[in-house]
Each structure stands twice: as structure tokens, then as C-alpha cells.
Amino acid sequence: MTSSPVQTLTAAARAVAATKIYGSGDTEVRALDAIEVTFEQGRFTAIMGPSGSGKSTLMHCMAGLDTVTSGQVIIGDTDLTTLSEKQLTLLRRDHVGFVFQAYNLVPTLTAIENITLPMDLAGTTGDKAWIDDVVGATGLTDRVKHRPNELSGGQQQRVAVARALAGQPQIIFADEPTGNVDSNTAAEILGFMRNAVAEMGQTIVMVTHDPVAASYADRVVFLVDGKIVDELHEPTPASIRDHMTRLGA
Amino acid sequence: MLRLALKSVLAHKLRFVFTALAIVVGVAFVVAAFVTADSLRSTFDDLASDINTGSDFTVRGALPFADITAANPPPVPESLLDDLRAVDGVDVAEGGFFVDGVVPVDGSGVAPTTLGGPIAGSNWLDDESLSQYFLISGAWPQGSSQFALDLVTFADYDFELGRDYQVVTPTGPRTFTLTGTMQFGFPENAGVGAVFVVFDTDTAQQVLGFPGEFNQIAVRAAPGADIETVRDRIETVLPAGTEVITAAEATEEFSDAFETFIGPFQTILLVFAFIVLFVSTFIISNTFNIVLGQRVRELSLLRSLGATPQQVRRSVLIESLVIGVAASVAGIGLGMLGALGLEALLSAFGAELPDGPLPLRLRTVAWAFLVGIGFTVAASLVPALKASRVSPIAGLHEDARPDAEHLRLWRSVLGAVLGAVGLVLVGRGLFADFDSTTAQLLSLGIGAAIVFVAVAVLSPLIAGRVVSILAWPLPRVLRTPGRLARDNAARSPRRTAATAVALTIGLALVAMVMVVGESIRDTFTDSLSDAVRADYVISTDTFSGVPVTLAADLQAAGVAAAVGFDEYPAQVESPLAPGRVDDAELTVTDLSAIDEVADLGSIEGSLDGLDPASALLVHRDTADDWGLSVGDAVTVRMASGDTLAVNVGAVFDQIRPPFWDEWIIDESLHRQTADADRFDQWVAVNVDGDDPQAARALLDEVLSAYPQANLEDRQEFQASIESDLNTILALVNVFLLFALVVALVGIVNTLTLSVFERTREIGLLRAVGMTRRQLRRTIRWEAAAIALYGAIVGVALGLGFGVGLAVAIPDTVIDRVSVPTAQIVGLVAVAVVFGLIAAVFPSYRAGRMNVLEAIATD
């Protein structure tokens, strides 16, 4: 259980010498500094780091929302750095799932319409049985016809996770998905994500600064100054805090 | 607070420009109307004083009623000339002519045309300054076979000095040798848009049909003589029925005559300007509402920092004031450009205005600022009030919620009340009796405006549902983008309604014009085919008509019937109704032949055996109104002062103005009066049916001597009347288009703001895989859905107004309601296209949004 899962799992996404530079000359900032990282299929990875460490930039670049200055970002077999803006959009639609901190849902669409939005945009119907499973797992089966403003914050985030899952993407990126909710709701959302990985075999990468949230992951990657400085497998809140203290974060 | 307001304006330059744009167009319209009208006024004022520089008095026949715009003063006897010359203090007196409808034919057989200006026959005087006719080249005509022509016509058409040309005079076509060119007044008046055909005085008397008479006598006082004294002396020698006016009076009269054309021209432009401004008001109000909604946080911060509601309100009003001032200034600039454009348009039609700066009067500037600032500030009153009610903690929950229940009730009640008031005013305007047309039109206009406001108030109650229904195909055809487009259009009913109302007003007016136009056209077409029986109708573009010799020539050539028609202002009295005097349009024609070319309907009495010297035909309604029946005596007074004692010869029951009106007398009787000119407004012709081609050839041959006359068979005649109507309708619609353009600006404005407001949502959609193309499509069709809603409501209102107008307008003009379905459907389609066009900029902006920044937006 604890030994080298890396060799047995294939990569869902990876970064090769990924570098992101903002500005130039004196004002140059290296948000990502030749990062090498692999996110394996079927695992739940958390990215942690202090403010300005580049953890959000890493996620955005990995997800095709932003581009790296040099190096490569690969999802499945696709090198994102070779794609046009339109190809990136289609890649996000068909192969990547997203959960944001807030404002995840289109207010004019019902919960179920939000869940199937990427597929609807693609003009496909998706896997009906799978979608039913996902909706069942959210525990919101009787509320799917409601609009977002009729759902609680936690319910909204669960719908957002369901949307990310619905298309069975290569990988799901979650950006502080529990940043805006109380701890009980956070536990409910994180549990749902945990299950999606453990029982449904999905791949999730989550950016967070909350050790408790990160403890739901299989693996925690620590970022400081645009570099990966450490990582931790099968973390607990305590072990994460311990690592963070050592990193001076 | 002032600084805050200014900063707010500057911080959103684009929004500022779009908001101001609507008002700029309206102000520009106002300025262009005044400036063009003033420019025309000063042109004609200058012309009027130029004409009269060389003379001190004009002696002419007096008009007992009517003015010179409606009737020609009767001629004066030649013998009066010697009497005037004998008056102490009179230096020079000369008799002159000015007869419209004297048409020269150039070497290619073409008759010159003008834009409503006269084509006049006249005479030259030895004393050039008295007449202001100056010889430019060649020699003045001498004797009965020579004429001179004005310089501009000479240059523009195929004329050469020394050659013979035909001139169609009131006494028939005649041939003259062209001896010289002349100019009227000063060189800058060269292009006044008139044609002058000049003879010597004796020839003019003969060919213009005034033997032993003059149209008027121009008199100059001796140097140093007192004008008033000389005038009094002149009056002592004048026979009854003549008058003397000073040069100053003549100038004023001339200017006033043109004012009867310029005034309405200005008024019509101003009406369009106010329509544009009215539409703009809704757009500005909507923009302020949305913007202040988006600034709730900022406003509540201000309030929590201690700003009073008054200060908040004032800051909004100051912002609108700044926009109003800027829009007025820009509008004045654009208006001057518009006036230049109008001048170019007018000169393209041949009415050249003098060079030089356009007259921007203080009154014009004052109006520009008044309407520019007034409409903008008025539009911001409600938003300002709302802004001042923002509570200091409002920023914490700023969701735009739909109207609460009590607000909906309030809306329904206010809308219903306004709607009722508006409809009552409109109904009153349509059906009540008014002393003045202005009061009637004001009642209609204000009523319609209030109805539009009522629609704006009520529209949010239905906008959401109706838009959803109208846009039902979108999700089916365009899938998710279509679905989002429909829902976005329906999600904020207040905003959608407010955005659409500008389009609603524009389209309501266009649809109304279409219905009224179509109804007039159908009425006219039908009434012509059932009332005018003539095989051919001859008309002309010149104001006077065709010479009466044309009908005579046709009769002489052997056509079955050639009946001339003309109308003159008259006054009618009858011993049956003592004291009653009615102004009337008197139709003058050939009573013995009218039945052959016109269907007068059923007739009481008989048209056979009428005595042309004493018979009067009266329309049934008029006869009933007066209590007249066959045999009753009537007195008809002409503008020349002549009175005709006639008896009702027959009562008929079908009138068809402008072809024939309620009172008809015979032309032979009318020709005995000084009132008669030698022209027919139109001539109805019947030919023998045996050989239509030969008959047409005969007509063409006679008409070849009258190139200004248009010969049309029934179909052609109908078609040309329809095309005239179409031209007028098209012109009206072009002006209404400006209101639609302003509505377009309104949609652009709202969509841009909506897109800005939905930045985060757009970011989310893009993140989860919506392509730019899908996003642009969503916004485009949202705009189209809003436009469709505005168009449908507008067309419904316009149909209502149009049908109401068609019912209210007298049956002689409109006796049915016709709805041009295809055009109306086309109109709705155009509105949808307008919506798609309006979305170009906002959708481009949305597509250009950076996904990451959009998601991160607060």
C-alpha cells in the first residue's frame, strides 16, 4: 500500500522543464522554474505552497488555461505547447475537468445542465449511465432540476465536481475548491472528490493551502519559488503541517 | 462629488461615448434642421431684397381673400401706367409680367425642369435696375419672334444664340429666336432654381395672354421723394381692386411666402429630431441603470464613508450633465456637417444655396444645449433616485433580483394608467374636432409618447416570458450557445425590456407609416380605377399646369374627349344660409364633357342641358350641409374679386380630390373672370376604342409640342402616383432609420455592459470548453432575441396606431385598412439583423477576454 505506486501507474499529465516567466529584464519573475512533475492516473494529488509559490500558475499551465514560456506540458499523449488557442479550448472541453473556488456554475442553467455543459458544448451526449452514477454520487438526484441560486454553497461545489467528472476527462484540476465554504461542507466536498478517485478511478489535481484539505489526497507536492521542493505520500494533516513548517512556509 | 462624477465619466470613456452617441444624433438633427432652414431663409431673404432693390413700389391687383401663395393677383390695366407716371414724385413706372409655366424647349426637344421653382415667362425693361433683369450676352429680344433666356438654363441645356426654339406659352406653343442671355438680380442668385423666358413687353402681353394688361407695375420714386407721401398720392389714382405695396412690404411678403415652405420643412426635421431624442432617453436611462447597478458596491462604500443620499444623487446628475454638455457640443458639430450634407443634397436637385458660412444662430445653439442636456438629465433622474437609495451595506448582497411582488403591482398600475391616458390622448387626436392641426398633432404626438412610456413600464412584466417563447428555436438550432443566448436574453426582463423599447418605438413608427401608406395607396388606386374613367391622363411637373391650349389642340385633332381640370380658391355664399361664408376649392372644368371622363356617382338633377354660364355642381354631403338642392342660388367669389351668381345644376356624390372637389363650375364661366389663368392642372383624355395604337400616335403627335406634359394611360398614371407615394414613404422611413440606428447603439451599449457584468461567467464557459466562436454566437443571438422582442412589440403597436389612423383619416383619403404583410415581416427580419450587427462589438470584446483574468474577476 505504501510502496512505490509510481511504477505501476501511467501518467495522466506531466510537466517537463516547464518554465513560466512574467515580465522581462529587471522585473522578470520566474513563476515556474523548470518544473518536472508527473500526475499519475487514478490518483488524487494536492499541490501546496505559500502565496506566490506558483502553485496556481502550475495548475493553469497544466490545464491549458495558460501557456508555459519554455518546456513542455503533456496531457495523456498531447503536448499542450504545440496546440493553438482553439485546440486548447477543445482539449479543455473534452479531456480536462475543472473545479474553481467559486462561481463554478452558469446561473441560467439547471444543475444537470451545468453538469453536462462541456458535452453539450461539444454536441455529444456523453455516457448516460456514467452521468447517472456521478449525479447519484453527489447525492443531489432530486435537485438536479434546480438552478444554482436554489442550491447551497456545498451543493453548488458538488455539482461543479460532478460537472468535472461527467465527461470522464483525462484529469481534473481543482483550484481551492473548498476555499469558500465552512469546514463541514468542505469535508463533504473533499469526501466526494476522494470517492471519485478511489471508487470511480478518476484523476484529480487540487491546489490548496489547507493542510486538512490536502490530507484527502494520495500525494502532496510542495512548491516554493516556482520549484518543487518536496513531496509527501499518504499525508495526514499533521505530517503536512510538519513539512510546511520545515519549508518555512 | 463633482470630482468623483468627472472621474467616473473619464474612467469609462467608451461607455461615455456610447451613451452620448444617442443624444449626439438627436442634437445633430435639431441643429441641422435649424441651420438648413436658416440658410434657406437667408437665401430667400437676400433674394427678396435683391429683387426689390431697384423699385420703391409695386402696383397690382388686390386679393380680397387668400394670399399670394394660394392665388395670383389679378392683372391691372395698361392705362394705369400713364396715371402713375403723372403722379408727383414718381420717377419711373413700368409694367411687368411673371407667369409660371412658360416652358422653353431646347435643341434636343428637352424642357428644363426645376425643383419646384418657377419656369416663368416675363418681360425686360429699359430700366434694368427696376426689374433687376440684366443682359449678360447677345441682345434683348425685340418684336414678336424673339426671346432671351436666363444664363443658368442656357448653360445647362442645349441652347445657342441666334437659333429658333419653341416656347410653350399659355397661348400655345410658339417659335422664337433666342437673342440673348440674362440674369436675375445679383450673380449669387444665378442658381435660385428658376427658369426665366423673357420677351419684350408687347410680346409678353400677347403670348402670356394679357392684352392691354400687366401683372404688376413697378414704380420708382424720384430721388429724395418721401416714400409715404408718394404712396398716398399713388393711392389716389388707383382704381378699385388694385393696391400699392412698398418694396419693404414686397420683400417681407416674398420671404413670408417662402416661409410657408421652409417652416414645415424645419418642423418635420424637428419632429424626427424629437423622435430620436425620445428614443435616446430610454437608452440613456437604461445605461445609467445598468451602470449604477454594477456600481452598487462603490456607491454603498461611499454611503458608508458618510456620503448623503443627496450627494450620491447629485453625483449621478452631474455625470449626466457632463454627458449632456459633451453630447450637445458634439451634436452641434455633427449637425453642421449634416446641414452641409442637406445642402449638398438640395443642390444635387438643382436648388443651389449660396457659398459662405452656414448660419449657426444663437437660437440654434440654445436649443442644442437645451435638448442635449435636458433629455440626458431627464433620463438620469430615475436612476439617480435609485442610486441615492442604495444602503451602506448593499454591497454585501448585490445580486440583481427581479422585481418584488409589490413592485410588479406598482408597475402594472402605473403602466395601465399611463397607457389609458396615452390612448385617450391618441383617440382624442384621431377623432375629436380640433380648431388647429397643430393642437391635433400635439395631442396625437404626446399621446403616442405616453403610450410608449406605458409600454416601457409594462414591458418588463412580460419580457422574460415572451423572449423565451420567441427564441424557442435557438436551443434547437444552435444547441447550447442558442440555449444560453435565449436564457441570457430572458434573464433580466427589465434590462431586456429597456433595451428593446428603443427599437420598439422606431419600428412602431415605421410600421404605422407602412400601414397608413399602404392604405392610402390602395384607396387611391381603387378610387382612381373606379372614378377616373379617362383612357389617358395628362399632367405636368410645373406648378401652374399645362396651357389650356393643349385640351383645345387635342379636341381639334379629333380625340373623343379632352377635358381640362383646375382648382382655384374661392368663397361660397348662399341666400339659403345667410351670413355663412365658406372657403372652398373650386373645380373648374368642362361641364358638358365631365361625365365622359369622371364618374361623379349618382346624380340628382341632370348633367345634360346645363347652362355653362350659370350651373354649379355640388357634392351631396356639402349640399346637405348647406341645405342646397337643384335650382338653389349660390354666389361664388373668386380671389380676383369677381363674383359669380350661379344655381345648383346637379348634386353628385363622389369626390376625388385632388382631381375634383366639392364645388364644380364650367371653365367658360370662369374664363370670364380676371381669376382665370390659362392653365389646366390636368387633362383627362378619351380616345376611340377601335384602334388604340393609332389613337396613341395621335396623342403623341399633339403632345410633341408640349414636352412638359406627361401622357400616361390609366396603368401608367396609377403607377406614377404610387411611385410618388412610395418616394414620400421611403423618405419618411429614411428619417425614422435614424431612430433605429440610435436603438442599435442602445443594444450595443447594453450588451457591452452585460458582457462586462458577466465576465466571470464567460471565463467559466471558456474554461470548460466553450470556443470563441460559440461564445460570439451566444452573444449575437442574445442580441437578436432582444431585437426580435422589441420588433414584435413595436410592430404590434405600429399596427394598432396605423389601423387607428387609417380609420380616423377621412374616407376621401383612406377608405380601407391595408396591412403590407410582407413589408412588416421584412421589417422584423431587418430588426433581427440590426440586433446581430449590434452584437458585433460586444461579442468581439467577449471573445477577446483573457480566460484566466475573467475567472479571477471579482
CSV table of N, CA and C in Angstrom, one decimal, chain B residues 143-239:
chain,number,residue,atom,x,y,z
B,143,GLY,N,-39.6,92.6,-80.6
B,143,GLY,CA,-40.6,92.1,-81.5
B,143,GLY,C,-41.2,90.8,-81.1
B,144,SER,N,-42.1,90.3,-81.9
B,144,SER,CA,-42.9,89.2,-81.5
B,144,SER,C,-42.3,87.8,-81.8
B,145,SER,N,-41.0,87.8,-82.3
B,145,SER,CA,-40.5,86.5,-82.6
B,145,SER,C,-39.1,86.3,-81.9
B,146,GLN,N,-38.8,87.0,-80.8
B,146,GLN,CA,-37.6,86.8,-80.1
B,146,GLN,C,-37.7,86.6,-78.6
B,147,PHE,N,-36.8,85.9,-78.0
B,147,PHE,CA,-36.8,85.8,-76.6
B,147,PHE,C,-35.4,85.7,-76.0
B,148,ALA,N,-35.3,85.9,-74.7
B,148,ALA,CA,-34.0,85.7,-74.1
B,148,ALA,C,-34.2,84.7,-72.9
B,149,LEU,N,-33.1,84.1,-72.5
B,149,LEU,CA,-33.2,83.0,-71.5
B,149,LEU,C,-32.2,83.3,-70.4
B,150,ASP,N,-32.5,82.8,-69.2
B,150,ASP,CA,-31.6,83.0,-68.1
B,150,ASP,C,-30.3,82.2,-68.4
B,151,LEU,N,-29.2,82.7,-67.9
B,151,LEU,CA,-27.9,82.2,-68.0
B,151,LEU,C,-27.7,80.8,-67.6
B,152,VAL,N,-28.3,80.4,-66.5
B,152,VAL,CA,-28.1,79.0,-66.0
B,152,VAL,C,-28.8,78.0,-66.9
B,153,THR,N,-30.0,78.3,-67.3
B,153,THR,CA,-30.7,77.3,-68.1
B,153,THR,C,-30.0,77.2,-69.5
B,154,PHE,N,-29.6,78.4,-70.0
B,154,PHE,CA,-28.8,78.5,-71.2
B,154,PHE,C,-27.6,77.5,-71.2
B,155,ALA,N,-26.9,77.6,-70.1
B,155,ALA,CA,-25.7,76.8,-69.9
B,155,ALA,C,-26.0,75.3,-69.7
B,156,ASP,N,-27.1,75.0,-69.0
B,156,ASP,CA,-27.4,73.6,-68.6
B,156,ASP,C,-28.1,72.8,-69.7
B,157,TYR,N,-28.7,73.5,-70.6
B,157,TYR,CA,-29.4,72.8,-71.6
B,157,TYR,C,-28.9,73.1,-73.0
B,158,ASP,N,-29.5,72.5,-74.1
B,158,ASP,CA,-29.0,72.6,-75.4
B,158,ASP,C,-29.5,73.9,-76.1
B,159,PHE,N,-28.9,75.0,-75.8
B,159,PHE,CA,-29.4,76.3,-76.4
B,159,PHE,C,-28.2,77.0,-77.1
B,160,GLU,N,-28.5,77.7,-78.2
B,160,GLU,CA,-27.4,78.6,-78.8
B,160,GLU,C,-28.1,79.9,-79.2
B,161,LEU,N,-27.3,81.0,-79.1
B,161,LEU,CA,-27.9,82.3,-79.5
B,161,LEU,C,-28.1,82.3,-81.0
B,162,GLY,N,-29.2,82.9,-81.4
B,162,GLY,CA,-29.4,83.1,-82.9
B,162,GLY,C,-30.2,82.0,-83.5
B,163,ARG,N,-30.5,81.0,-82.7
B,163,ARG,CA,-31.3,79.9,-83.3
B,163,ARG,C,-32.8,79.9,-82.8
B,164,ASP,N,-33.6,79.2,-83.5
B,164,ASP,CA,-35.0,79.2,-83.2
B,164,ASP,C,-35.4,78.1,-82.2
B,165,TYR,N,-36.2,78.4,-81.3
B,165,TYR,CA,-36.7,77.4,-80.3
B,165,TYR,C,-38.2,77.5,-80.1
B,166,GLN,N,-38.8,76.4,-79.7
B,166,GLN,CA,-40.2,76.5,-79.4
B,166,GLN,C,-40.3,76.9,-77.9
B,167,VAL,N,-41.3,77.7,-77.6
B,167,VAL,CA,-41.6,78.0,-76.2
B,167,VAL,C,-43.1,77.7,-76.0
B,168,VAL,N,-43.4,76.9,-75.0
B,168,VAL,CA,-44.8,76.6,-74.8
B,168,VAL,C,-45.4,77.7,-73.9
B,169,THR,N,-46.2,78.6,-74.5
B,169,THR,CA,-46.7,79.7,-73.8
B,169,THR,C,-48.2,79.4,-73.4
B,170,PRO,N,-48.8,80.2,-72.5
B,170,PRO,CA,-50.2,80.0,-72.1
B,170,PRO,C,-51.1,80.1,-73.3
B,171,THR,N,-50.6,80.8,-74.4
B,171,THR,CA,-51.5,80.9,-75.6
B,171,THR,C,-51.1,79.8,-76.6
B,172,GLY,N,-50.3,78.8,-76.2
B,172,GLY,CA,-49.9,77.8,-77.1
B,172,GLY,C,-48.4,77.8,-77.4
B,173,PRO,N,-48.0,76.7,-78.1
B,173,PRO,CA,-46.6,76.6,-78.4
B,173,PRO,C,-46.3,77.6,-79.6
B,174,ARG,N,-45.2,78.3,-79.4
B,174,ARG,CA,-44.8,79.3,-80.5
B,174,ARG,C,-43.3,79.2,-80.7
B,175,THR,N,-42.8,79.6,-81.8
B,175,THR,CA,-41.4,79.6,-82.1
B,175,THR,C,-40.8,81.0,-82.0
B,176,PHE,N,-39.7,81.1,-81.4
B,176,PHE,CA,-39.0,82.3,-81.2
B,176,PHE,C,-37.5,82.1,-81.4
B,177,THR,N,-36.8,83.3,-81.8
B,177,THR,CA,-35.4,83.2,-81.9
B,177,THR,C,-34.7,83.7,-80.6
B,178,LEU,N,-33.7,82.9,-80.2
B,178,LEU,CA,-33.0,83.2,-78.9
B,178,LEU,C,-32.0,84.3,-79.2
B,179,THR,N,-32.2,85.5,-78.6
B,179,THR,CA,-31.3,86.6,-78.9
B,179,THR,C,-30.3,86.9,-77.8
B,180,GLY,N,-30.5,86.5,-76.6
B,180,GLY,CA,-29.6,86.8,-75.5
B,180,GLY,C,-29.8,86.0,-74.3
B,181,THR,N,-28.8,86.2,-73.4
B,181,THR,CA,-29.0,85.6,-72.0
B,181,THR,C,-29.0,86.6,-71.0
B,182,MET,N,-29.8,86.4,-69.9
B,182,MET,CA,-29.9,87.4,-68.9
B,182,MET,C,-29.8,86.7,-67.5
B,183,GLN,N,-29.7,87.6,-66.5
B,183,GLN,CA,-29.6,87.2,-65.1
B,183,GLN,C,-30.5,88.0,-64.3
B,184,PHE,N,-31.0,87.3,-63.3
B,184,PHE,CA,-32.0,87.9,-62.4
B,184,PHE,C,-31.3,88.3,-61.1
B,185,GLY,N,-31.3,89.6,-60.8
B,185,GLY,CA,-30.6,90.1,-59.6
B,185,GLY,C,-29.1,89.9,-59.7
B,186,PHE,N,-28.5,89.6,-58.5
B,186,PHE,CA,-27.1,89.6,-58.5
B,186,PHE,C,-26.5,88.2,-58.8
B,187,PRO,N,-25.3,88.1,-59.2
B,187,PRO,CA,-24.7,86.9,-59.7
B,187,PRO,C,-25.0,85.7,-58.7
B,188,GLU,N,-24.9,86.0,-57.4
B,188,GLU,CA,-25.1,84.9,-56.4
B,188,GLU,C,-26.5,84.3,-56.4
B,189,ASN,N,-27.4,85.0,-57.1
B,189,ASN,CA,-28.8,84.5,-57.2
B,189,ASN,C,-29.0,83.7,-58.5
B,190,ALA,N,-27.9,83.5,-59.2
B,190,ALA,CA,-28.0,82.9,-60.5
B,190,ALA,C,-28.7,81.5,-60.4
B,191,GLY,N,-28.3,80.8,-59.4
B,191,GLY,CA,-28.9,79.4,-59.3
B,191,GLY,C,-30.0,79.3,-58.4
B,192,VAL,N,-31.0,80.2,-58.4
B,192,VAL,CA,-32.1,80.2,-57.5
B,192,VAL,C,-33.1,79.0,-57.8
B,193,GLY,N,-32.8,78.3,-58.9
B,193,GLY,CA,-33.7,77.2,-59.2
B,193,GLY,C,-34.9,77.6,-60.0
B,194,ALA,N,-34.8,78.7,-60.7
B,194,ALA,CA,-35.9,79.2,-61.6
B,194,ALA,C,-35.4,79.3,-63.0
B,195,VAL,N,-36.4,79.2,-63.9
B,195,VAL,CA,-36.1,79.4,-65.3
B,195,VAL,C,-36.8,80.7,-65.8
B,196,PHE,N,-36.1,81.5,-66.5
B,196,PHE,CA,-36.7,82.8,-67.0
B,196,PHE,C,-36.7,82.8,-68.5
B,197,VAL,N,-37.9,83.0,-69.1
B,197,VAL,CA,-38.1,83.2,-70.5
B,197,VAL,C,-38.6,84.6,-70.7
B,198,VAL,N,-37.7,85.4,-71.4
B,198,VAL,CA,-38.0,86.9,-71.4
B,198,VAL,C,-38.3,87.4,-72.8
B,199,PHE,N,-39.4,88.1,-72.9
B,199,PHE,CA,-39.8,88.8,-74.1
B,199,PHE,C,-39.8,90.3,-74.0
B,200,ASP,N,-40.1,91.0,-75.1
B,200,ASP,CA,-40.3,92.4,-74.9
B,200,ASP,C,-41.7,92.6,-74.4
B,201,THR,N,-42.1,93.8,-73.9
B,201,THR,CA,-43.3,94.0,-73.2
B,201,THR,C,-44.5,93.7,-74.0
B,202,ASP,N,-44.5,94.2,-75.3
B,202,ASP,CA,-45.7,93.9,-76.1
B,202,ASP,C,-45.9,92.4,-76.4
B,203,THR,N,-44.8,91.8,-76.7
B,203,THR,CA,-44.9,90.3,-77.0
B,203,THR,C,-45.4,89.6,-75.8
B,204,ALA,N,-44.8,90.0,-74.6
B,204,ALA,CA,-45.3,89.3,-73.4
B,204,ALA,C,-46.8,89.4,-73.2
B,205,GLN,N,-47.3,90.6,-73.4
B,205,GLN,CA,-48.7,90.8,-73.3
B,205,GLN,C,-49.5,89.9,-74.2
B,206,GLN,N,-49.0,89.7,-75.4
B,206,GLN,CA,-49.7,88.9,-76.3
B,206,GLN,C,-49.6,87.4,-76.0
B,207,VAL,N,-48.3,86.9,-75.8
B,207,VAL,CA,-48.2,85.5,-75.7
B,207,VAL,C,-48.5,85.0,-74.3
B,208,LEU,N,-48.4,85.8,-73.3
B,208,LEU,CA,-48.8,85.4,-72.0
B,208,LEU,C,-50.3,85.5,-71.7
B,209,GLY,N,-51.0,86.2,-72.7
B,209,GLY,CA,-52.4,86.2,-72.6
B,209,GLY,C,-53.0,87.4,-71.8
B,210,PHE,N,-52.3,88.5,-71.8
B,210,PHE,CA,-52.7,89.7,-71.0
B,210,PHE,C,-52.8,90.9,-71.9
B,211,PRO,N,-53.5,90.9,-73.0
B,211,PRO,CA,-53.5,92.1,-73.9
B,211,PRO,C,-54.1,93.3,-73.2
B,212,GLY,N,-53.3,94.4,-73.3
B,212,GLY,CA,-53.8,95.6,-72.6
B,212,GLY,C,-53.7,95.6,-71.1
B,213,GLU,N,-52.9,94.6,-70.6
B,213,GLU,CA,-52.8,94.5,-69.1
B,213,GLU,C,-51.4,94.2,-68.7
B,214,PHE,N,-51.1,94.4,-67.4
B,214,PHE,CA,-49.9,93.9,-66.8
B,214,PHE,C,-50.2,93.1,-65.5
B,215,ASN,N,-49.2,92.2,-65.2
B,215,ASN,CA,-49.3,91.5,-63.9
B,215,ASN,C,-49.2,92.5,-62.7
B,216,GLN,N,-48.2,93.4,-62.9
B,216,GLN,CA,-48.0,94.4,-61.9
B,216,GLN,C,-47.2,95.5,-62.5
B,217,ILE,N,-47.2,96.7,-61.8
B,217,ILE,CA,-46.4,97.8,-62.3
B,217,ILE,C,-45.4,98.1,-61.2
B,218,ALA,N,-44.1,98.2,-61.7
B,218,ALA,CA,-43.0,98.6,-60.8
B,218,ALA,C,-42.8,100.1,-60.8
B,219,VAL,N,-42.7,100.7,-59.7
B,219,VAL,CA,-42.6,102.1,-59.6
B,219,VAL,C,-41.4,102.5,-58.8
B,220,ARG,N,-40.6,103.5,-59.3
B,220,ARG,CA,-39.6,104.1,-58.5
B,220,ARG,C,-39.9,105.6,-58.2
B,221,ALA,N,-39.7,106.0,-57.0
B,221,ALA,CA,-40.0,107.3,-56.6
B,221,ALA,C,-38.8,108.2,-57.1
B,222,ALA,N,-39.1,109.5,-57.3
B,222,ALA,CA,-38.0,110.4,-57.6
B,222,ALA,C,-37.0,110.5,-56.5
B,223,PRO,N,-35.7,110.7,-56.8
B,223,PRO,CA,-34.7,110.8,-55.8
B,223,PRO,C,-35.1,111.8,-54.7
B,224,GLY,N,-35.0,111.5,-53.5
B,224,GLY,CA,-35.3,112.4,-52.4
B,224,GLY,C,-36.8,112.5,-52.0
B,225,ALA,N,-37.6,111.9,-52.8
B,225,ALA,CA,-39.1,112.0,-52.5
B,225,ALA,C,-39.4,111.1,-51.3
B,226,ASP,N,-40.4,111.6,-50.5
B,226,ASP,CA,-40.8,110.9,-49.3
B,226,ASP,C,-41.7,109.7,-49.7
B,227,ILE,N,-41.3,108.5,-49.3
B,227,ILE,CA,-41.9,107.3,-49.8
B,227,ILE,C,-43.4,107.3,-49.3
B,228,GLU,N,-43.7,107.6,-48.1
B,228,GLU,CA,-45.1,107.6,-47.6
B,228,GLU,C,-45.9,108.6,-48.4
B,229,THR,N,-45.4,109.7,-48.6
B,229,THR,CA,-46.1,110.8,-49.4
B,229,THR,C,-46.5,110.3,-50.8
B,230,VAL,N,-45.5,109.7,-51.4
B,230,VAL,CA,-45.7,109.3,-52.8
B,230,VAL,C,-46.7,108.1,-52.8
B,231,ARG,N,-46.6,107.3,-51.8
B,231,ARG,CA,-47.5,106.2,-51.7
B,231,ARG,C,-49.0,106.7,-51.6
B,232,ASP,N,-49.2,107.7,-50.7
B,232,ASP,CA,-50.5,108.2,-50.6
B,232,ASP,C,-51.0,108.8,-51.9
B,233,ARG,N,-50.1,109.5,-52.6
B,233,ARG,CA,-50.5,110.1,-53.9
B,233,ARG,C,-50.9,109.0,-54.9
B,234,ILE,N,-50.1,107.9,-54.9
B,234,ILE,CA,-50.4,106.8,-55.8
B,234,ILE,C,-51.8,106.2,-55.5
B,235,GLU,N,-52.1,106.1,-54.3
B,235,GLU,CA,-53.3,105.5,-53.9
B,235,GLU,C,-54.5,106.3,-54.4
B,236,THR,N,-54.3,107.6,-54.6
B,236,THR,CA,-55.5,108.4,-55.1
B,236,THR,C,-55.8,108.1,-56.6
B,237,VAL,N,-54.8,107.6,-57.3
B,237,VAL,CA,-55.1,107.3,-58.7
B,237,VAL,C,-55.4,105.9,-59.0
B,238,LEU,N,-55.4,105.0,-58.0
B,238,LEU,CA,-55.6,103.6,-58.2
B,238,LEU,C,-57.1,103.3,-58.3
B,239,PRO,N,-57.5,102.5,-59.4
B,239,PRO,CA,-58.9,102.1,-59.4
B,239,PRO,C,-59.2,101.1,-58.4
